[in-house]
JSON list of C-alpha atoms and ligand atoms in Angstrom, two decimals:
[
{"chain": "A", "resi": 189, "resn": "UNK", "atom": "CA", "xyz": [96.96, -78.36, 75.87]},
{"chain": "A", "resi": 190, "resn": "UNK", "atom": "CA", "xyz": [94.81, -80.18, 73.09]},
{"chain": "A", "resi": 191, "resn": "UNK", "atom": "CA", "xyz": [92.67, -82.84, 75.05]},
{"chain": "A", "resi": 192, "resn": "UNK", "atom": "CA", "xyz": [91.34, -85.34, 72.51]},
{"chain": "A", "resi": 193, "resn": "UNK", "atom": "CA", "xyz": [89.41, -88.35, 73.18]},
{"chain": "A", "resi": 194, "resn": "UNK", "atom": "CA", "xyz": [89.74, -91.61, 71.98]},
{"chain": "A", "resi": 195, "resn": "UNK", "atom": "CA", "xyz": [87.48, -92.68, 69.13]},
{"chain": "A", "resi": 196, "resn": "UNK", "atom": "CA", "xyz": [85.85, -95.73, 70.13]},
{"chain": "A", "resi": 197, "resn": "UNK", "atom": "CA", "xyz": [86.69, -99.38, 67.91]},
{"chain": "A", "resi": 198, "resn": "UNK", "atom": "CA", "xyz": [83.11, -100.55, 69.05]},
{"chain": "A", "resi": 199, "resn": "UNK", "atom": "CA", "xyz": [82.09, -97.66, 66.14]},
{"chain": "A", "resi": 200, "resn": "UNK", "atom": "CA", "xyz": [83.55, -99.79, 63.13]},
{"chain": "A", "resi": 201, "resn": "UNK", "atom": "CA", "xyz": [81.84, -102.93, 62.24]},
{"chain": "A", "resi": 202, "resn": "UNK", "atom": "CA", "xyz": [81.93, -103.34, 58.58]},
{"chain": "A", "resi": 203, "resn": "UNK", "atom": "CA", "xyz": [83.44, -106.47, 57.41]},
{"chain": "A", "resi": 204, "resn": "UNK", "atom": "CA", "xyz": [86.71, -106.57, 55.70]},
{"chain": "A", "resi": 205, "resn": "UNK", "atom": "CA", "xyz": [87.79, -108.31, 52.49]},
{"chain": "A", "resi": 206, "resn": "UNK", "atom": "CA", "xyz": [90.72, -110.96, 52.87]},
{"chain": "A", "resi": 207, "resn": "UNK", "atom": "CA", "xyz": [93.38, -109.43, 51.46]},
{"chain": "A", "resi": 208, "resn": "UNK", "atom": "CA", "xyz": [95.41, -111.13, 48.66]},
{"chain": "A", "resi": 209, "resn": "UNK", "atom": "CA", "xyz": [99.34, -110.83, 49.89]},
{"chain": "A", "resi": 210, "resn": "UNK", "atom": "CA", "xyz": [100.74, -111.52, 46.89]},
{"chain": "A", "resi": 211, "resn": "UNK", "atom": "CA", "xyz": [99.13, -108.97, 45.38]},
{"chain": "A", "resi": 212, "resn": "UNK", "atom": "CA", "xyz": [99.50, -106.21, 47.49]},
{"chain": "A", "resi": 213, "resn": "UNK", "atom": "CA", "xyz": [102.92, -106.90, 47.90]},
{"chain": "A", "resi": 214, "resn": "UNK", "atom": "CA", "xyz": [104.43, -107.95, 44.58]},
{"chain": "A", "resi": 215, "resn": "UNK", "atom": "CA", "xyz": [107.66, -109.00, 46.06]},
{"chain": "A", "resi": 216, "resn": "UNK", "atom": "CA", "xyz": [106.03, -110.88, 49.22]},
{"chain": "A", "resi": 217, "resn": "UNK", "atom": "CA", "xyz": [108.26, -113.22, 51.08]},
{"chain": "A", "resi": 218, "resn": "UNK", "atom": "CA", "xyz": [106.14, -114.41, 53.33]},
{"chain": "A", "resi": 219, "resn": "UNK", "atom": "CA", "xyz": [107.14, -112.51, 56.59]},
{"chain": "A", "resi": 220, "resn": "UNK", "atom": "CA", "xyz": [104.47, -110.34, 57.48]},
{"chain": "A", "resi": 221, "resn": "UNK", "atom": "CA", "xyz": [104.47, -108.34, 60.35]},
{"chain": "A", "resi": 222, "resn": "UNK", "atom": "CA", "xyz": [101.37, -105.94, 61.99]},
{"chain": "A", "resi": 223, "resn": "UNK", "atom": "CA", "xyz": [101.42, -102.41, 63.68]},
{"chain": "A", "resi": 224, "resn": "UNK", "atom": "CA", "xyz": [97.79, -101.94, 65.34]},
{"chain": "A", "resi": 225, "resn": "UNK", "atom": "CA", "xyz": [97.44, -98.55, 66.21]},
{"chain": "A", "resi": 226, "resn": "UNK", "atom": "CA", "xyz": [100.40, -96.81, 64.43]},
{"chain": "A", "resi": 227, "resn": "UNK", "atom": "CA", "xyz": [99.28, -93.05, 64.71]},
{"chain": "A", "resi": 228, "resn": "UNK", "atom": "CA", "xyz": [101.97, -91.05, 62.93]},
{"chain": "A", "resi": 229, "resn": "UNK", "atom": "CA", "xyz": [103.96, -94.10, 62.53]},
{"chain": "A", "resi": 230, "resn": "UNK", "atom": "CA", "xyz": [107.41, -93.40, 63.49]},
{"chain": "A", "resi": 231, "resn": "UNK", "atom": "CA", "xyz": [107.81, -96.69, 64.69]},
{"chain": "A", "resi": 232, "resn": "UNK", "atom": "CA", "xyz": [107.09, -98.18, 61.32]},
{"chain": "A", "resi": 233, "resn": "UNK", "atom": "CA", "xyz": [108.95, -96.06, 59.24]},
{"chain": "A", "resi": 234, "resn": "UNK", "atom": "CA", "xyz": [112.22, -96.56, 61.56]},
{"chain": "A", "resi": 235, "resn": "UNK", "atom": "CA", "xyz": [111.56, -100.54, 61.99]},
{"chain": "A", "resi": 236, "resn": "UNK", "atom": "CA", "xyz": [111.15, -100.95, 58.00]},
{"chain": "A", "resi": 237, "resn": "UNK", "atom": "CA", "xyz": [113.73, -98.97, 56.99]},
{"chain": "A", "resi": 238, "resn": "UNK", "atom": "CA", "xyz": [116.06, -101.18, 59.39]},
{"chain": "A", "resi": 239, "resn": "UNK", "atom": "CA", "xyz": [114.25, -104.39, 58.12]},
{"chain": "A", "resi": 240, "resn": "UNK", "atom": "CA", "xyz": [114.25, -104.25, 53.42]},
{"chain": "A", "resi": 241, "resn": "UNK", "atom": "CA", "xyz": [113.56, -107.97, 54.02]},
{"chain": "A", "resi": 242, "resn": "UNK", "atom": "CA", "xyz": [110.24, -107.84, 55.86]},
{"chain": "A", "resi": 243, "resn": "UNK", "atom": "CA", "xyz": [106.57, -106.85, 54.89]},
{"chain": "A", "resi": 244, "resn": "UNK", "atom": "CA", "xyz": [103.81, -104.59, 57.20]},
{"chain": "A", "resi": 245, "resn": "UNK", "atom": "CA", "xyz": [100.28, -104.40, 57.37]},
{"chain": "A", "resi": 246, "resn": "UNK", "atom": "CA", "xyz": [99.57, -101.29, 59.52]},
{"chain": "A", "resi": 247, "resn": "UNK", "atom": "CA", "xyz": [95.89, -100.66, 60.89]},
{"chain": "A", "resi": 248, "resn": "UNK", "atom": "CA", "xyz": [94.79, -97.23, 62.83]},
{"chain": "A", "resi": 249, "resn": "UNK", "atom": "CA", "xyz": [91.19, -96.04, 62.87]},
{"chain": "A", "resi": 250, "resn": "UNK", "atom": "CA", "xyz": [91.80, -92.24, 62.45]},
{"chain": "A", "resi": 251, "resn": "UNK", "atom": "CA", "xyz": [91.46, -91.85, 58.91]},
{"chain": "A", "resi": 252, "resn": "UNK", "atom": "CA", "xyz": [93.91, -88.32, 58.84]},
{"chain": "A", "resi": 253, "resn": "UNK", "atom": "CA", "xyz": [96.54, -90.72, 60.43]},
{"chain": "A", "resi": 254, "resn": "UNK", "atom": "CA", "xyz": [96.35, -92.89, 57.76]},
{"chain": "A", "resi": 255, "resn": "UNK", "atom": "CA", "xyz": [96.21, -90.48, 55.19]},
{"chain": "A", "resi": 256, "resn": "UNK", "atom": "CA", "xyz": [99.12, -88.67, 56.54]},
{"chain": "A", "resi": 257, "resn": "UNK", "atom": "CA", "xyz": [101.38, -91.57, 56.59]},
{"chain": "A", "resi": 258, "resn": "UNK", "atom": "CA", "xyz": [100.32, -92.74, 53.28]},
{"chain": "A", "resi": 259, "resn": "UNK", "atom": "CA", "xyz": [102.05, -89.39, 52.14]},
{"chain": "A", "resi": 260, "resn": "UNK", "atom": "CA", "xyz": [105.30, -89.71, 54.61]},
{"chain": "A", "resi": 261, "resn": "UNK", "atom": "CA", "xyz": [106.07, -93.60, 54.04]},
{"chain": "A", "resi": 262, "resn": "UNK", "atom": "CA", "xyz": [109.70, -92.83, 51.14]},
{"chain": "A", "resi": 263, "resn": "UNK", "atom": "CA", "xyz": [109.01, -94.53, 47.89]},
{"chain": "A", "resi": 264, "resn": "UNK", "atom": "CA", "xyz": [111.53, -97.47, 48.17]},
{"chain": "A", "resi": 265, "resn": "UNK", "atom": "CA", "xyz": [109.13, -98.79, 51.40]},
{"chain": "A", "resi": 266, "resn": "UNK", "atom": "CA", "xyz": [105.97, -98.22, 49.43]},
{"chain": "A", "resi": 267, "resn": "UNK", "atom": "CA", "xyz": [105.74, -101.50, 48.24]},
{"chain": "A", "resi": 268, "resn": "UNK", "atom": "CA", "xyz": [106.64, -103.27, 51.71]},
{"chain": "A", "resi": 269, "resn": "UNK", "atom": "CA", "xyz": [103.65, -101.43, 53.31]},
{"chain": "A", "resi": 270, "resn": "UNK", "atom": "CA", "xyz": [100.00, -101.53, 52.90]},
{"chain": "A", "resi": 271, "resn": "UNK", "atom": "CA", "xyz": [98.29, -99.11, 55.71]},
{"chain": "A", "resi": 272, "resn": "UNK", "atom": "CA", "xyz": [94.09, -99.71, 56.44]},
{"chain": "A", "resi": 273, "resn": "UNK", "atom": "CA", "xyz": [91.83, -97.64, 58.29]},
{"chain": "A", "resi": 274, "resn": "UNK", "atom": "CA", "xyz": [90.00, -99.84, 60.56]},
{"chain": "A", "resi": 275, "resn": "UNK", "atom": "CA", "xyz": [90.09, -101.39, 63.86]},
{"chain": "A", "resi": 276, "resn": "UNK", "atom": "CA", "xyz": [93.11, -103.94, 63.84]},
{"chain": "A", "resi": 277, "resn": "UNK", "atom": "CA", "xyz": [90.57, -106.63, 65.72]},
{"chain": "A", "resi": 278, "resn": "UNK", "atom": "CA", "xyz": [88.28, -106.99, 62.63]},
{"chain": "A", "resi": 279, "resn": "UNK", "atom": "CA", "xyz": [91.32, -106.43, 60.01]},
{"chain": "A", "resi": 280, "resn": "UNK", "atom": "CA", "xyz": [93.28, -108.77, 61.36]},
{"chain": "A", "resi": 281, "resn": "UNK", "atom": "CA", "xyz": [90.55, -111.59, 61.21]},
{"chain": "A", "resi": 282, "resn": "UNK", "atom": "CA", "xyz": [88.68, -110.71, 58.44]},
{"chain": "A", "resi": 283, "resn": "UNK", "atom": "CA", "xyz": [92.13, -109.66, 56.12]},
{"chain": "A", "resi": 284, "resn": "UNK", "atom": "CA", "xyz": [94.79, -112.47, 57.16]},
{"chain": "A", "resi": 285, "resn": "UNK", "atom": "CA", "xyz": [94.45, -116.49, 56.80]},
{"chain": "A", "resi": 286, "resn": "UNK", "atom": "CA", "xyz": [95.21, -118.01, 59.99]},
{"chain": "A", "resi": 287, "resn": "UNK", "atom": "CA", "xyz": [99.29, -118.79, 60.69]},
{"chain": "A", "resi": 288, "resn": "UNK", "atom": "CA", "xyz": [100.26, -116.23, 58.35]},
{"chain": "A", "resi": 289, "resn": "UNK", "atom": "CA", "xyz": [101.54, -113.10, 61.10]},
{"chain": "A", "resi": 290, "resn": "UNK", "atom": "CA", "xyz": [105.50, -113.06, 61.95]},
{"chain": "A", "resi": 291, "resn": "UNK", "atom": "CA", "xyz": [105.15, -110.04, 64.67]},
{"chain": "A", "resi": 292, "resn": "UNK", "atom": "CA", "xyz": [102.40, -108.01, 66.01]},
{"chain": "A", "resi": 293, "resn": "UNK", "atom": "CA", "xyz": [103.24, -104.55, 67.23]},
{"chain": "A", "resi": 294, "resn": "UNK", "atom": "CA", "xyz": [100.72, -102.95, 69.89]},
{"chain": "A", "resi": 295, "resn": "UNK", "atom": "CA", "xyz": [102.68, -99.59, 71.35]},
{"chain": "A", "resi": 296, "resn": "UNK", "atom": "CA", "xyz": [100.65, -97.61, 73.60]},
{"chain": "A", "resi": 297, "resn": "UNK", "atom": "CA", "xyz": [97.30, -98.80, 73.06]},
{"chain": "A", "resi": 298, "resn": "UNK", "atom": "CA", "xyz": [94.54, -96.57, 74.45]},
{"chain": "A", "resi": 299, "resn": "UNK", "atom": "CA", "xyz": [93.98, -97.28, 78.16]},
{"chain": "A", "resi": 300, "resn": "UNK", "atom": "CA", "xyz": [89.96, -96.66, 78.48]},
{"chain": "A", "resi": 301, "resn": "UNK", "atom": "CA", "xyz": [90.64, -95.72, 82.08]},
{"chain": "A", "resi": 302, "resn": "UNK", "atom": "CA", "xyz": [86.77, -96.42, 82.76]},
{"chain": "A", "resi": 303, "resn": "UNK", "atom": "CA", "xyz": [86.20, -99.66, 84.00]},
{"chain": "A", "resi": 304, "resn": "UNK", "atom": "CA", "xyz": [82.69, -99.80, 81.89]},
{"chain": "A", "resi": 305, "resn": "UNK", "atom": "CA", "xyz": [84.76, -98.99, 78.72]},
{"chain": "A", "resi": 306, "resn": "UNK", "atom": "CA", "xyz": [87.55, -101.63, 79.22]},
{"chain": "A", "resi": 307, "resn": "UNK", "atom": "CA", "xyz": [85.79, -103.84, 76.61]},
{"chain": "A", "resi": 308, "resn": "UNK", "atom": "CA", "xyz": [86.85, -101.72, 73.70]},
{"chain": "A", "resi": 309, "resn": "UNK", "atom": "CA", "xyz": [91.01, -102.23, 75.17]},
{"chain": "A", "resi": 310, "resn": "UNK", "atom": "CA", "xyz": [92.74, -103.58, 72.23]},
{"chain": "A", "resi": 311, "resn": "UNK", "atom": "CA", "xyz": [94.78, -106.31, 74.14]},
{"chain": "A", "resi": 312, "resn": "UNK", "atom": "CA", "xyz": [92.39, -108.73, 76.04]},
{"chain": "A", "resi": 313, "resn": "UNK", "atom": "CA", "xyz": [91.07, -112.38, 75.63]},
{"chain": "A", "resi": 314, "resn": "UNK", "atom": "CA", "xyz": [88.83, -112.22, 72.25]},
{"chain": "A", "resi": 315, "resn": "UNK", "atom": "CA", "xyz": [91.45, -110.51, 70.58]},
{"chain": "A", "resi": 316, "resn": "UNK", "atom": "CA", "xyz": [94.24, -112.85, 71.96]},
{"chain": "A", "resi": 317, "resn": "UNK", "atom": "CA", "xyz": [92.17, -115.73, 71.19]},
{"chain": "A", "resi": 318, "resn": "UNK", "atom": "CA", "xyz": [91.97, -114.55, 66.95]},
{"chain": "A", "resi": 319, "resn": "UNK", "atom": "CA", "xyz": [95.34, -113.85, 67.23]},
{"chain": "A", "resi": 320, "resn": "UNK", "atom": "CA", "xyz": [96.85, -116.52, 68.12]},
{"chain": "A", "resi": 321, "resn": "UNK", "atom": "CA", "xyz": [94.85, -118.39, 65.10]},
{"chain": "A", "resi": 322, "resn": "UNK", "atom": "CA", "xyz": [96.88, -115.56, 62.84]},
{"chain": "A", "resi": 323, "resn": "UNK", "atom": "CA", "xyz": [100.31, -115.67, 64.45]},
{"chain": "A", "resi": 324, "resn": "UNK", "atom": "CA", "xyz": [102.39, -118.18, 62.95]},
{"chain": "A", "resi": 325, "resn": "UNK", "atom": "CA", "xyz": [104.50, -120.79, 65.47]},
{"chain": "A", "resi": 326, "resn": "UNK", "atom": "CA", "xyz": [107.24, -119.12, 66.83]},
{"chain": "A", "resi": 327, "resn": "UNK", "atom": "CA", "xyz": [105.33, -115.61, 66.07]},
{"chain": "A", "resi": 328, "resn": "UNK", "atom": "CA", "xyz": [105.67, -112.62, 68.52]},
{"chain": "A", "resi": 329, "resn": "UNK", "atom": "CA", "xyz": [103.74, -110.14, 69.38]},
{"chain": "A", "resi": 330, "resn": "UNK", "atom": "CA", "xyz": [105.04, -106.91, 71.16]},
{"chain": "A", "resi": 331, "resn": "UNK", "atom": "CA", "xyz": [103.07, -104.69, 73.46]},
{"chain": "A", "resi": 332, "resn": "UNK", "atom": "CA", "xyz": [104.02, -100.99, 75.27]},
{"chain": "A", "resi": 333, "resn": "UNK", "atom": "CA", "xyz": [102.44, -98.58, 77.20]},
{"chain": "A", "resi": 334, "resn": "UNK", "atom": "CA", "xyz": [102.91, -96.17, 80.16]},
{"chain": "A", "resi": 335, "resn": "UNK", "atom": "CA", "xyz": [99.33, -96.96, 82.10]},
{"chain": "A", "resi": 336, "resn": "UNK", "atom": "CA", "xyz": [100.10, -99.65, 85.04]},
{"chain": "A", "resi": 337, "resn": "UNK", "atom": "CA", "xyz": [96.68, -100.20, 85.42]},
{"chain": "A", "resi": 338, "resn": "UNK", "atom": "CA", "xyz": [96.81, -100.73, 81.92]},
{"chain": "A", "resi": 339, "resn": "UNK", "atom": "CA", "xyz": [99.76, -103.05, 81.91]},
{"chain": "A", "resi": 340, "resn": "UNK", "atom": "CA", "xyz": [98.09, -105.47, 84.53]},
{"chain": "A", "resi": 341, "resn": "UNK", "atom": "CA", "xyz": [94.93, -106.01, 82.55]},
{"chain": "A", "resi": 342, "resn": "UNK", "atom": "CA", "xyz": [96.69, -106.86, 79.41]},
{"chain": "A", "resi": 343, "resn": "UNK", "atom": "CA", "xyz": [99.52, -109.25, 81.14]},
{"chain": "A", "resi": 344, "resn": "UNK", "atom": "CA", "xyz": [96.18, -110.88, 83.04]},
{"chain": "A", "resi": 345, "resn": "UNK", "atom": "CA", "xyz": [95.32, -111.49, 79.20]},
{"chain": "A", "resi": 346, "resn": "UNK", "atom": "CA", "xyz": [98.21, -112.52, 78.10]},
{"chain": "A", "resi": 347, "resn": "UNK", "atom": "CA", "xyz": [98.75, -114.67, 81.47]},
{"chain": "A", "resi": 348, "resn": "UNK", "atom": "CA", "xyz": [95.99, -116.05, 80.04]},
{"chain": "A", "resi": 349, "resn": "UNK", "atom": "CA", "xyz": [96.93, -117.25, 76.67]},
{"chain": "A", "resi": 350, "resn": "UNK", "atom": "CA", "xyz": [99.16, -119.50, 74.69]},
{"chain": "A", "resi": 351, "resn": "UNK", "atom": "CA", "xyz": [101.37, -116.94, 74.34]},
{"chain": "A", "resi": 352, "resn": "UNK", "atom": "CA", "xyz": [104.85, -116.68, 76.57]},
{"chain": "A", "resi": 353, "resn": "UNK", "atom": "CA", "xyz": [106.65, -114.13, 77.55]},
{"chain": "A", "resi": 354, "resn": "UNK", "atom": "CA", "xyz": [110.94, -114.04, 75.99]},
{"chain": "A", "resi": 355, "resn": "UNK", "atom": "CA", "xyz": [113.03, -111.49, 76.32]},
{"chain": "A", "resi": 356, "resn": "UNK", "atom": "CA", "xyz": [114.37, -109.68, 72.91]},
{"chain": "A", "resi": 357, "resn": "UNK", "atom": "CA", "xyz": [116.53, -106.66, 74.28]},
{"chain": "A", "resi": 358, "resn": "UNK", "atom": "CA", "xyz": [118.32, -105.58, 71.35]},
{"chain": "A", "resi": 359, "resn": "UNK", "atom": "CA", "xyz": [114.42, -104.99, 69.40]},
{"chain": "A", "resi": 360, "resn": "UNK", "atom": "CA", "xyz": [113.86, -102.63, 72.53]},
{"chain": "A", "resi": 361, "resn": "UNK", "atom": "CA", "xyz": [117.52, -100.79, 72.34]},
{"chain": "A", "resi": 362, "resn": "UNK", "atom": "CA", "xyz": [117.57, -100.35, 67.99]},
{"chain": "A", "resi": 363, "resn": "UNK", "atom": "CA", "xyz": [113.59, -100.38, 67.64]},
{"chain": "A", "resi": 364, "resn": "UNK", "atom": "CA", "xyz": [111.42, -98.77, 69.78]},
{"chain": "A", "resi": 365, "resn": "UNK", "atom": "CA", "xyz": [110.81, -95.45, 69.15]},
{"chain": "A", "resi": 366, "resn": "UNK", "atom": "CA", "xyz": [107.44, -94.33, 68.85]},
{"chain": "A", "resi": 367, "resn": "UNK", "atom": "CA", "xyz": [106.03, -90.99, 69.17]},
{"chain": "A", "resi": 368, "resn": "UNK", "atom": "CA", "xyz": [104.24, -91.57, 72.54]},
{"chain": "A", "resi": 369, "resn": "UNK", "atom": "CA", "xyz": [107.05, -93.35, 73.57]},
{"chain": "A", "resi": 370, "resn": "UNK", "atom": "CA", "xyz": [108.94, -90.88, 73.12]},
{"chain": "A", "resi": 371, "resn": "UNK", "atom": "CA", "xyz": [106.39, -88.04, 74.95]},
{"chain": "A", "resi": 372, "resn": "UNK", "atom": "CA", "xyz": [106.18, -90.56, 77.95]},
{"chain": "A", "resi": 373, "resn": "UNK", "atom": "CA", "xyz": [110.09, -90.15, 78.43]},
{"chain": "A", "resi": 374, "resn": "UNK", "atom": "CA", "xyz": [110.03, -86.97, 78.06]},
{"chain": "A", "resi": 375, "resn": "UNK", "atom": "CA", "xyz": [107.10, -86.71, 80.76]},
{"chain": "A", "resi": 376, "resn": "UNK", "atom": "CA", "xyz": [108.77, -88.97, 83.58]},
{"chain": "A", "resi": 377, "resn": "UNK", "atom": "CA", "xyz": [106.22, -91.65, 82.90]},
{"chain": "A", "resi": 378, "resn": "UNK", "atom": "CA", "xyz": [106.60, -95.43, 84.02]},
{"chain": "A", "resi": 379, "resn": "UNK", "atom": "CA", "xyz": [107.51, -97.94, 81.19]},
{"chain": "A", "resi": 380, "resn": "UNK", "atom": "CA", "xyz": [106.13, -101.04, 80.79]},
{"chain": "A", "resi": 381, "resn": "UNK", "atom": "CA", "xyz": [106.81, -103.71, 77.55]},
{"chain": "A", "resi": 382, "resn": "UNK", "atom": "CA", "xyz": [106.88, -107.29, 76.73]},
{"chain": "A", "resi": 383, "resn": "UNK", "atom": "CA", "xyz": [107.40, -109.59, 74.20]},
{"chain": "A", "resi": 384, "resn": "UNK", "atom": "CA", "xyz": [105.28, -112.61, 73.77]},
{"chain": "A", "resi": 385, "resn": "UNK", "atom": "CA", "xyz": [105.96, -115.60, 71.79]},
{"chain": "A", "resi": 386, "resn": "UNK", "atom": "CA", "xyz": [103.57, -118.60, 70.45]},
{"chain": "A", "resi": 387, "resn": "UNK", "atom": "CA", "xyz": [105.74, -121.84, 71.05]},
{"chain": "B", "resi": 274, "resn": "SAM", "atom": "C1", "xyz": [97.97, -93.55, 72.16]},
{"chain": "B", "resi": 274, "resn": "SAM", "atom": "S1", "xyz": [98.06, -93.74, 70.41]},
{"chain": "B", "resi": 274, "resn": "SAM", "atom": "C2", "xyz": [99.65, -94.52, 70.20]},
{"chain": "B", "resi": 274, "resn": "SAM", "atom": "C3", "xyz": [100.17, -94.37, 68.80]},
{"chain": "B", "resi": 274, "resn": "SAM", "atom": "C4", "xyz": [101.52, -95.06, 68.52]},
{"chain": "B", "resi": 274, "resn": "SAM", "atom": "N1", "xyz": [101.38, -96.50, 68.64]},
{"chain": "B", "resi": 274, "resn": "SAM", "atom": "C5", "xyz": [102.58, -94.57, 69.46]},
{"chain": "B", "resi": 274, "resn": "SAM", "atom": "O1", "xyz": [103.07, -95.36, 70.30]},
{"chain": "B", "resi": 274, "resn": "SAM", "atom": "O2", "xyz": [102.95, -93.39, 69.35]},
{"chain": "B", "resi": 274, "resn": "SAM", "atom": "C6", "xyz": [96.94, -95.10, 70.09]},
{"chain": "B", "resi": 274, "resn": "SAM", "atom": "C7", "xyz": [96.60, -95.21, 68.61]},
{"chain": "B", "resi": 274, "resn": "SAM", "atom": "O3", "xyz": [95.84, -96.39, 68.37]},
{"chain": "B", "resi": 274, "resn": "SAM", "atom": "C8", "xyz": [94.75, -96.08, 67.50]},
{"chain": "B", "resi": 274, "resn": "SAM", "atom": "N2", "xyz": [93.73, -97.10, 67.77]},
{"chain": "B", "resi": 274, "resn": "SAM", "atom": "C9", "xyz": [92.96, -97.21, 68.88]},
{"chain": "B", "resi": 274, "resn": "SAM", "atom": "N3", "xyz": [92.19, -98.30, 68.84]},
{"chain": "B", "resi": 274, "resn": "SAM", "atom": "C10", "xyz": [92.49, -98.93, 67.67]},
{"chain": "B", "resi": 274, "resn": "SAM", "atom": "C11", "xyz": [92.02, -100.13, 67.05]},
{"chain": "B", "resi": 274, "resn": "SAM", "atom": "N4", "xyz": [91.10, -100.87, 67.65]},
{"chain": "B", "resi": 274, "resn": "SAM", "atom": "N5", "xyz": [92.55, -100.49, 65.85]},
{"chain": "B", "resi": 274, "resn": "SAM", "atom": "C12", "xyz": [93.49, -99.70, 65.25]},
{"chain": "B", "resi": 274, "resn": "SAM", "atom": "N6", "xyz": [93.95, -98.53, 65.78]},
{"chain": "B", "resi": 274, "resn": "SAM", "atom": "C13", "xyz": [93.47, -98.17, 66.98]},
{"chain": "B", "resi": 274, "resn": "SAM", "atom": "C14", "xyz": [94.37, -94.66, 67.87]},
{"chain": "B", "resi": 274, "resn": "SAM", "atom": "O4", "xyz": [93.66, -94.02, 66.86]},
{"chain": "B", "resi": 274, "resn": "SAM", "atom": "C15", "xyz": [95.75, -94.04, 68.12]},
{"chain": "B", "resi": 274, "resn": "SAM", "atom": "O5", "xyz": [96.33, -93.53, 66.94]}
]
């Protein structure tokens, strides 16, 4: 088995650009949603091709990952998705205006199992706080992973912040398929998921 480890956010700290919608998306129409972390982005492909009438802004710091997708993403969803490489905390603050995000997706973030690393988890209160400047009223943001230990530090978060938990079952049934997803099924893991709304 391949053991990799995870490349750490804290190593990206260049500044980002805001990013001009309209321009990247020539047919914008104003709902914008976020994948932070997509990896081969199965999710992404499967959730756009169910949704023509929605844009994505997908972030992932492993550059192959990106380049990969880039190359895998059909030609009729080309212009409905605009992938970065970068961490999603600076992109997202840097690239977006504030109230401007319909959903955030955040499947199977990496756990940083050491409690001295926890700082570079993608879900906790700094990033909560930025996002809920970027979310717009009534935005969502949806969170996975398969790590209880994990799953309690990011729902202490989210506990935390102006954000409330709903429940959106048929997103979860049609949806959610991701890669690791579908790897932690496969591998009898524990499932844990939430979606969380700003009122
Ligand atoms: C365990 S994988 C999960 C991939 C995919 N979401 C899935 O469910 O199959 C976590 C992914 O998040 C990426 N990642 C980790 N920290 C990130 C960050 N701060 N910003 C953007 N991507 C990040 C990693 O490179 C990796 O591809």
């Amino acid at each position: 088995m391949r053991i990799r480890t995870h490349a750490n956010p804290f190593h990206y700290y260049q500044r980002e650009e805001r990013l001009d919608l309209t321009a990247i998306f020539p047919t914008f129409s104003g709902t914008l949603d976020v994948e932070c972390g997509f990896g081969t982005g199965g999710f992404m492909q499967h959730y756009m091709a169910g949704h023509p009438d929605r844009f994505m802004l997908g972030f992932e710091i492993r550059q192959p990952a990106v380049a990969l997708l880039q190359e895998r993403i059909p030609d009729e969803m080309k212009s409905r998705v605009y992938l970065h490489n970068g961490t999603a905390e600076i992109g997202i603050e840097d690239m977006l205006p504030d109230q401007s995000i319909d959903r955030v997706f955040v499947f199977h973030p990496d756990p940083w199992f050491k409690k001295s690393h926890h700082k570079r988890r993608l879900i906790k209160p700094a990033f909560l706080k930025m996002l809920t400047q970027k979310i717009k009223p009534g935005g969502r943001l949806y969170v996975s992973t398969d790590v209880e230990d994990l799953w309690v530090y990011m729902r202490q978060s989210l506990d935390a912040s102006p954000l409330h938990e709903i429940e959106d079952p048929d997103f979860w049934r049609d949806y959610y398929l991701t890669p690791w997803q579908q790897f932690s099924v496969r591998d009898s893991r524990n499932s844990y998921r939430g979606v969380f709304e700003l009122s």
